[in-house]
Each structure stands twice: as C-alpha cells, then as structure tokens.
Short mmCIF file of C-alpha atoms and ligand atoms in Angstrom, two decimals:
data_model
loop_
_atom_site.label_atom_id
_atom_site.label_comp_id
_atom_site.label_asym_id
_atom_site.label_seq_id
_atom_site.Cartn_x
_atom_site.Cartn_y
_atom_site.Cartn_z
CA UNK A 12 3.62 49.95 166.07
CA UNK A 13 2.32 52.43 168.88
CA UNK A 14 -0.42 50.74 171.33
CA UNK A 15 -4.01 51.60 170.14
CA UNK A 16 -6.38 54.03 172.21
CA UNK A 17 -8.71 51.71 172.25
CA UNK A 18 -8.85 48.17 170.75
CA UNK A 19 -11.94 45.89 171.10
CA UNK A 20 -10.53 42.41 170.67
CA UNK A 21 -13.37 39.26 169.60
CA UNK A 22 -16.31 41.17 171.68
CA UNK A 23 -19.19 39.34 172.25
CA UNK A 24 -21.71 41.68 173.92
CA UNK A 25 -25.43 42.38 173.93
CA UNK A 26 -28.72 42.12 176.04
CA UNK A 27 -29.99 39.50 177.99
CA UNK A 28 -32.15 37.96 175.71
CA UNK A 29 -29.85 38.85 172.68
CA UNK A 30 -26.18 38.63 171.47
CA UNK A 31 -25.50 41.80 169.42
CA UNK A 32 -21.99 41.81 168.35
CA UNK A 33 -20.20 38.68 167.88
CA UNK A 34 -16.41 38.52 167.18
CA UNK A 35 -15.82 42.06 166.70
CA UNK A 36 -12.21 43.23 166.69
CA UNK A 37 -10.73 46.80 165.71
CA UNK A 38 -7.93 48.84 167.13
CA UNK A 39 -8.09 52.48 166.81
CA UNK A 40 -4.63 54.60 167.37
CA UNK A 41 -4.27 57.69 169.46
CA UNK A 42 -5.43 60.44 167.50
CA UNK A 43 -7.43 57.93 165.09
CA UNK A 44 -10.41 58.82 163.21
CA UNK A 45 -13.43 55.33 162.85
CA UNK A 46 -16.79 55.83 161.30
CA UNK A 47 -19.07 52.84 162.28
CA UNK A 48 -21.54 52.41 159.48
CA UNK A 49 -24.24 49.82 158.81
CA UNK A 50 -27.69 49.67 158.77
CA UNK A 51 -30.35 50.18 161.65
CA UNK A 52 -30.20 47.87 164.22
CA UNK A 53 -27.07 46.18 163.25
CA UNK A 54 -25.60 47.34 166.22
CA UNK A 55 -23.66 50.25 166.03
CA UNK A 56 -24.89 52.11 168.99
CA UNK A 57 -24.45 48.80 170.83
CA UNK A 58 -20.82 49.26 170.32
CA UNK A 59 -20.27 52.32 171.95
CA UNK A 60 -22.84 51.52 174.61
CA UNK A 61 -20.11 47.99 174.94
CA UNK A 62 -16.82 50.75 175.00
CA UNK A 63 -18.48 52.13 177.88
CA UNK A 64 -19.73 49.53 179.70
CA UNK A 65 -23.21 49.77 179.72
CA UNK A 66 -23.06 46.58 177.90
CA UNK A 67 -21.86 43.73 179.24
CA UNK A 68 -19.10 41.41 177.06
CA UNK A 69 -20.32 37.77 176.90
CA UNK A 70 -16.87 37.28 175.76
CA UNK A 71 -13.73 39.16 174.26
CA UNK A 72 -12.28 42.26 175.85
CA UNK A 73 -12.19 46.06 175.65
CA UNK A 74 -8.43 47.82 175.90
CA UNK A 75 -7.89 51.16 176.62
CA UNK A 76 -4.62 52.51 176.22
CA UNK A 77 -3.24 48.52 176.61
CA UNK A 78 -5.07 48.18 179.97
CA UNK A 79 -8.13 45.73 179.53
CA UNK A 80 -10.93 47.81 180.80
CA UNK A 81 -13.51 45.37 180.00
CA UNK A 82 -14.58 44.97 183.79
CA UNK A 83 -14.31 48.72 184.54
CA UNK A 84 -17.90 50.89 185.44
CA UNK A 85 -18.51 53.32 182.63
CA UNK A 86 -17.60 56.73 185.07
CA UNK A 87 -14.28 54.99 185.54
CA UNK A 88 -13.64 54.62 181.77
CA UNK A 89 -15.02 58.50 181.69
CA UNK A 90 -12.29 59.38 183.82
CA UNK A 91 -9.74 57.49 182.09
CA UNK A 92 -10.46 59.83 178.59
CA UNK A 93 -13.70 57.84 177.10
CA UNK A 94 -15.79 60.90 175.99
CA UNK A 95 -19.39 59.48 175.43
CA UNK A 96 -21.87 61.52 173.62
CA UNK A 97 -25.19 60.00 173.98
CA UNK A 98 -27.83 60.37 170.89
CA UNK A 99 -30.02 61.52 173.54
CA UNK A 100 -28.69 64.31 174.13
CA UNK A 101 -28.31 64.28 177.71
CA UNK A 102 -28.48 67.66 179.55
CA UNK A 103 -29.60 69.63 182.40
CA UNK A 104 -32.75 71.37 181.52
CA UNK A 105 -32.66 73.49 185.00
CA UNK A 106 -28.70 74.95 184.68
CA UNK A 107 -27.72 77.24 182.48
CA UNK A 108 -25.59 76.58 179.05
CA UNK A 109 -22.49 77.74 181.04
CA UNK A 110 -23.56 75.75 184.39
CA UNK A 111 -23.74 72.21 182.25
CA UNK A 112 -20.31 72.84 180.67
CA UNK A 113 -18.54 73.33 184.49
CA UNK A 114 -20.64 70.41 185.35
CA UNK A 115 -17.91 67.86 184.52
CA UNK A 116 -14.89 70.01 183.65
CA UNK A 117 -11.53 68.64 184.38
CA UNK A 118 -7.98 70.59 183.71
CA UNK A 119 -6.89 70.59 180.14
CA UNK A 120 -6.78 71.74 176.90
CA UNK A 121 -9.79 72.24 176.84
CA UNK A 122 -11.67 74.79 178.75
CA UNK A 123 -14.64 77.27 178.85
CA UNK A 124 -13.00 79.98 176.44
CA UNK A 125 -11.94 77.31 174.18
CA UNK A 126 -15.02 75.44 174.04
CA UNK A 127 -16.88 78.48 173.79
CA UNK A 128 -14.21 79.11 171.07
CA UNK A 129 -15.20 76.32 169.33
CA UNK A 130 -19.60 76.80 169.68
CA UNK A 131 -19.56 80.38 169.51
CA UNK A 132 -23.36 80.11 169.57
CA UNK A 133 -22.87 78.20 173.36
CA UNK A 134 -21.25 81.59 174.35
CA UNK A 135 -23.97 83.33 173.05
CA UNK A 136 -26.47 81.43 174.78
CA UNK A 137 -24.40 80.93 177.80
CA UNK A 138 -26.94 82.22 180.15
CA UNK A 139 -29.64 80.18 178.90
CA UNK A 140 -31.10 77.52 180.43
CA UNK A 141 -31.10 73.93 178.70
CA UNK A 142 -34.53 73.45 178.28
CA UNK A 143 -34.62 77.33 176.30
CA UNK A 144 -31.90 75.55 173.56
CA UNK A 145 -33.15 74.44 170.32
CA UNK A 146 -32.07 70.66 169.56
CA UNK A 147 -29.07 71.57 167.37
CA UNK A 148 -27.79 73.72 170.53
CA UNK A 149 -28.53 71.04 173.04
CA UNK A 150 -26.20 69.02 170.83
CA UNK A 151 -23.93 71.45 170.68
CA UNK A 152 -23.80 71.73 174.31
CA UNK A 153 -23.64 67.77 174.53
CA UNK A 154 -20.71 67.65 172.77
CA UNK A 155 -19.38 70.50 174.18
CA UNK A 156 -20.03 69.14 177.68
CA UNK A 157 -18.00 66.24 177.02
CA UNK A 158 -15.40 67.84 175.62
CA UNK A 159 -14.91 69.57 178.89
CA UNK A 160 -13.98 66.63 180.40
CA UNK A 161 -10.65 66.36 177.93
CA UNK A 162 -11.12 63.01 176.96
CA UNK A 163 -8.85 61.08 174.58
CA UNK A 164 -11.77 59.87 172.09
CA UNK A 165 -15.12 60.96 171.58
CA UNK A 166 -17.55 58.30 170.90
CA UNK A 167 -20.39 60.04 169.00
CA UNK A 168 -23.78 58.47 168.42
CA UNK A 169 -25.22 60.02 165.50
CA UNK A 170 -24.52 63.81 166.38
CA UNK A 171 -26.59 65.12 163.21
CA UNK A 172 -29.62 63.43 163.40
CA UNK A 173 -32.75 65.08 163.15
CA UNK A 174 -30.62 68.61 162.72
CA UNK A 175 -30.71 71.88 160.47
CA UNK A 176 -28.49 71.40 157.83
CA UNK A 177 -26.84 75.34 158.83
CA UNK A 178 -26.48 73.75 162.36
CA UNK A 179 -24.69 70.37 160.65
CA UNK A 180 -22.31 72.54 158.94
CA UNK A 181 -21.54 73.63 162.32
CA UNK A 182 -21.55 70.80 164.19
CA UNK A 183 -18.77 68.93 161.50
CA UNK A 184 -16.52 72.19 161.36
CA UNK A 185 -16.39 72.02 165.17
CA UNK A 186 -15.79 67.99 165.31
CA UNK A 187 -13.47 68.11 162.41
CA UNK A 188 -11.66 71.05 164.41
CA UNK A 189 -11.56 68.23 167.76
CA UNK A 190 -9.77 65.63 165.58
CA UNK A 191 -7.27 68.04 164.18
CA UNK A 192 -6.76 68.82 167.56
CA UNK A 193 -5.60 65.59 168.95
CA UNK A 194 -8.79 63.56 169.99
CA UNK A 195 -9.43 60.48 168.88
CA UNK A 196 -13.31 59.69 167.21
CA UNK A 197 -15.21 56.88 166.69
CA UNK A 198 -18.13 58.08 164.29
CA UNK A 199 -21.37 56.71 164.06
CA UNK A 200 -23.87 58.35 161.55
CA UNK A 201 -26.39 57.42 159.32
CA UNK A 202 -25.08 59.62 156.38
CA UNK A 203 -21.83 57.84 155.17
CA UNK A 204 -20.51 60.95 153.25
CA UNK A 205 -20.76 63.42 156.33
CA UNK A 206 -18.98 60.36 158.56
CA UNK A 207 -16.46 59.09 155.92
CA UNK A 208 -15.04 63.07 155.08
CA UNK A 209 -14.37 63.12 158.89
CA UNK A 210 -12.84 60.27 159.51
CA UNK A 211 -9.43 58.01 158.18
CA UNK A 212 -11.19 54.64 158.99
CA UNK A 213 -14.37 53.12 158.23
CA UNK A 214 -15.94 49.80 159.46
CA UNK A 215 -18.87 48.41 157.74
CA UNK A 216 -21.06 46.56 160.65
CA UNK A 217 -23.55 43.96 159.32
CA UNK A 218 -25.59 41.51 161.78
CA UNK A 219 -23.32 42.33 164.40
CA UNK A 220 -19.79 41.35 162.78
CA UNK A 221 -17.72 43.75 160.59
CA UNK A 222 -18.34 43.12 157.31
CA UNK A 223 -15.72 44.94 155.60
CA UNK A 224 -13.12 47.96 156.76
CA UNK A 225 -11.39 50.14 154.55
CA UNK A 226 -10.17 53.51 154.62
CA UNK A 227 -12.76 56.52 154.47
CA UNK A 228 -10.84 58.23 151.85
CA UNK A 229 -11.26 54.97 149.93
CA UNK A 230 -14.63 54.12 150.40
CA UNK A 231 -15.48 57.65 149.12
CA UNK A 232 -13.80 57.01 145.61
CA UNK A 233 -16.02 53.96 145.63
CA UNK A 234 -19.34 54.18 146.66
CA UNK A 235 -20.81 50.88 144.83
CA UNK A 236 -18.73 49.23 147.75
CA UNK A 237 -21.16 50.58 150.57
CA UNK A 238 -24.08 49.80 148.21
CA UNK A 239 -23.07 46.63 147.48
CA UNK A 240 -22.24 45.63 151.28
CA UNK A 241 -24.83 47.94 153.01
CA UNK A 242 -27.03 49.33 150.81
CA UNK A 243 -26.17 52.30 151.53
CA UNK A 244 -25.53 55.63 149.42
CA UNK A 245 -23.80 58.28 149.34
CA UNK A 246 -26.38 61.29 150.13
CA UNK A 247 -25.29 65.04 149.36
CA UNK A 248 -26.31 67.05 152.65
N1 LIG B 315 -31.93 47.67 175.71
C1 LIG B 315 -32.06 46.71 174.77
N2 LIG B 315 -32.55 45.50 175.09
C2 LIG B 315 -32.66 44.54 174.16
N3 LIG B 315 -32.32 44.68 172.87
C3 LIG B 315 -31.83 45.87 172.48
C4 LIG B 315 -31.67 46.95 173.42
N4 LIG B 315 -31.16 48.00 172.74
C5 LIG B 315 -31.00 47.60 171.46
N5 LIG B 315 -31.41 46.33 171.31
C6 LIG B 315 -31.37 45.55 170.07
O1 LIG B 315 -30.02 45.38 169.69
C7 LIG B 315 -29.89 45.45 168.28
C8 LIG B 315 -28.84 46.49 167.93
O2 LIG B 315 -29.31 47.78 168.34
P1 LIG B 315 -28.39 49.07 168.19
O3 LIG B 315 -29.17 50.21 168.77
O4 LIG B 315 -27.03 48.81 168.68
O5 LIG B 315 -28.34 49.22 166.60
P2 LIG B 315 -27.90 50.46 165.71
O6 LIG B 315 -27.07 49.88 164.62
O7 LIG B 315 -27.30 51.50 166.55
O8 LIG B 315 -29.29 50.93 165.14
P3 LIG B 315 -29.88 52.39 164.87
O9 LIG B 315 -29.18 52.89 163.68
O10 LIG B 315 -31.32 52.09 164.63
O11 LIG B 315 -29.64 53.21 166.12
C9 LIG B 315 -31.26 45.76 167.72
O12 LIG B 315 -31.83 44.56 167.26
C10 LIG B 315 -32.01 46.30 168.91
O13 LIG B 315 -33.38 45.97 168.82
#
C-alpha cells in the first residue's frame, strides 16, 4: 500500500485547560478525499488546527508524507504542501484581489491564469481591494490564495458557511475541480450532503474520538446512519 499524505496516528491534542481529541487515528492517501463531520464543538476544527500545528499533541503523532511532522511550526508544514484554509477567511483588506493571490505564490501547477481559471469572478475583481469583496469572494480568494501556494491537501474549515447558495454552487464546482486535479482534501462542513458528494471518505467525530468511518458514497445511500450516530441529516442545498 502507497504511504498516506497525511496520517494522524492516536492524537491526543487540545487546549490547556482541555483535551479535545483523544486517540484519533486516520490515514488519508495522496490524492484522497475526507469529510470530517460531527456536531459543534466536537472538535473538528480542532483537527485541522492539530494538522497544522497550532495545536499542540499531548500525545500521538502527525505524518506527512511518512515524515512525523508532529514537532514542526505550522509555516514549515505550509511549505511542505499543507494548504490551510481558515473559516476566517483570512485576507488582506489593503491589497488588491490580484496582490493577495502573489502574496504566497510558489512555482506550480497552479498559477494566476489558472486560478483565475478556476474563480473567474477573482479575475473579474482582480483589481479590487479585499475589503470591496463580498464574503463569498473573500472565500473565494481564500481558497484561491492557498491554492497558490500548490499544496498537496487542502484542509478546509467550513468553506460554505454563511454563503449564497449561487456562490456555493461555485465554490463546490471549483473544489471538486482541485480534487480531480490531484490535491488531496480534508472536508469539514456542517452540511453532510454538500461534504459527502465531494469527498471518497467520511469520518464521523463524536466527543473527540471517531465514532464511525465509512465511505461518502456509502453514507449517502444511508442517511439513518448519520442520524443515528450524529444526528445529523441530510439537507438539500
Ligand atoms: N482556543 C480555545 N481554547 C480552549 N478551548 C477551545 C478553544 N477553541 C476551541 N475550544 C473548545 O474545543 C472544543 C472543540 O472545538 P472545535 O472548534 O474544534 O469544534 P468544532 O467541531 O469545529 O465545532 P464547530 O462546528 O462549532 O466549529 C469545544 O469544546 C471548544 O469550546
């Protein structure tokens, strides 16, 4: 079997005054697809915050490519090919559209004309500032930012939320178009349909352990599984 991208193996990680995970292991293969589902505060954004570092392991460790990385500052494991996009969406009000995406661009596939080929409403607004984007294009231009960077995965914290449902049309066309690309994604989002049609994988997080994992096509077919685990339902969007 080919190494994973990125394998978390028994992490332990959380704040100071609170363990968050505990015991969670999953291996995700190069060109691999994970949603992360589970209720609020169950710790799903703690798990990307963990893949990055921002979160310290207690115990366990965090593999990238087969190196352990689980001592590494986040910019170095941004510079190995960990693609984080924030849910805040983090950009520079005072540079233009075109000025953000150049901020962190690094040689590869992807590039301005093919990120612009992707968010053909980022070239239209190229000359924009961030602070003139509506909040569907400053996510647009958060994703689009990291994907400048070519990473390997893209760790994405609840891209939709809040959003149009035009602009989430958009948004899942252009990250559906990333994985058939090549780059790997782990998936959070609050609306299990959206995440599960976009990715192979699914793990079901529930007080901070994974409660069940299954593939997405799977978990589609049977949605009294994620009621009966999560409570959660299928929603049309
Ligand atoms: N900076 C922090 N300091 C202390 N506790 C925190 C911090 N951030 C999050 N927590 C706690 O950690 C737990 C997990 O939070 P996390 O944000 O990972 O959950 P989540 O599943 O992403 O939830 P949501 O869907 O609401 O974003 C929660 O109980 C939360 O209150």
């Amino acid at each position: 079997m080919p190494e994973p991208l990125l394998e978390f193996r028994d992490v332990r990680s959380g704040y100071a005054e609170a363990v968050v995970l505990d015991g969670v292991s999953f291996a995700l293969p190069a060109h691999g697809s994970l949603a992360v589902l589970g209720r609020n505060g169950v710790g799903k954004t703690t798990l990307l915050l963990t893949a990055m570092g921002f979160v310290p392991l207690v115990r366990g460790s965090v593999l990238f490519n087969g190196r352990d990385i689980s001592r590494l500052p986040p910019h170095k494991r941004a510079w190995m090919g960990l693609g984080w996009v924030p849910q805040e969406r983090e950009i520079f009000p005072s540079l233009t559209v075109e000025e953000n995406l150049k901020v962190g661009w690094r040689r590869g596939r992807w590039d301005l004309d093919a990120v612009y080929g992707l968010f053909p409403r980022l070239k239209e607004r190229r000359v924009n500032m961030g602070h003139q984007l509506s909040g569907g294009e400053q996510q647009m231009l958060t994703i689009a930012r990291t994907l400048m960077t070519n990473p390997a995965v893209l760790l994405l914290d609840e891209p939709l939320e809040g959003l149009a449902p035009i602009i989430v049309e958009e948004l899942t066309a252009a990250i559906r178009q990333m994985a058939e690309d090549g780059i790997a994604l782990v998936l959070i989002e609050q609306h299990a349909n959206v995440a599960l049609r976009l990715t192979k994988e699914a793990v079901l997080i529930e007080r901070g352990i994974i409660a069940h994992r299954a593939q997405s096509s799977d978990l589609l077919d049977n949605p009294g599984m994620l009621d009966r685990y999560l409570g959660l339902r299928l929603q049309e969007r």
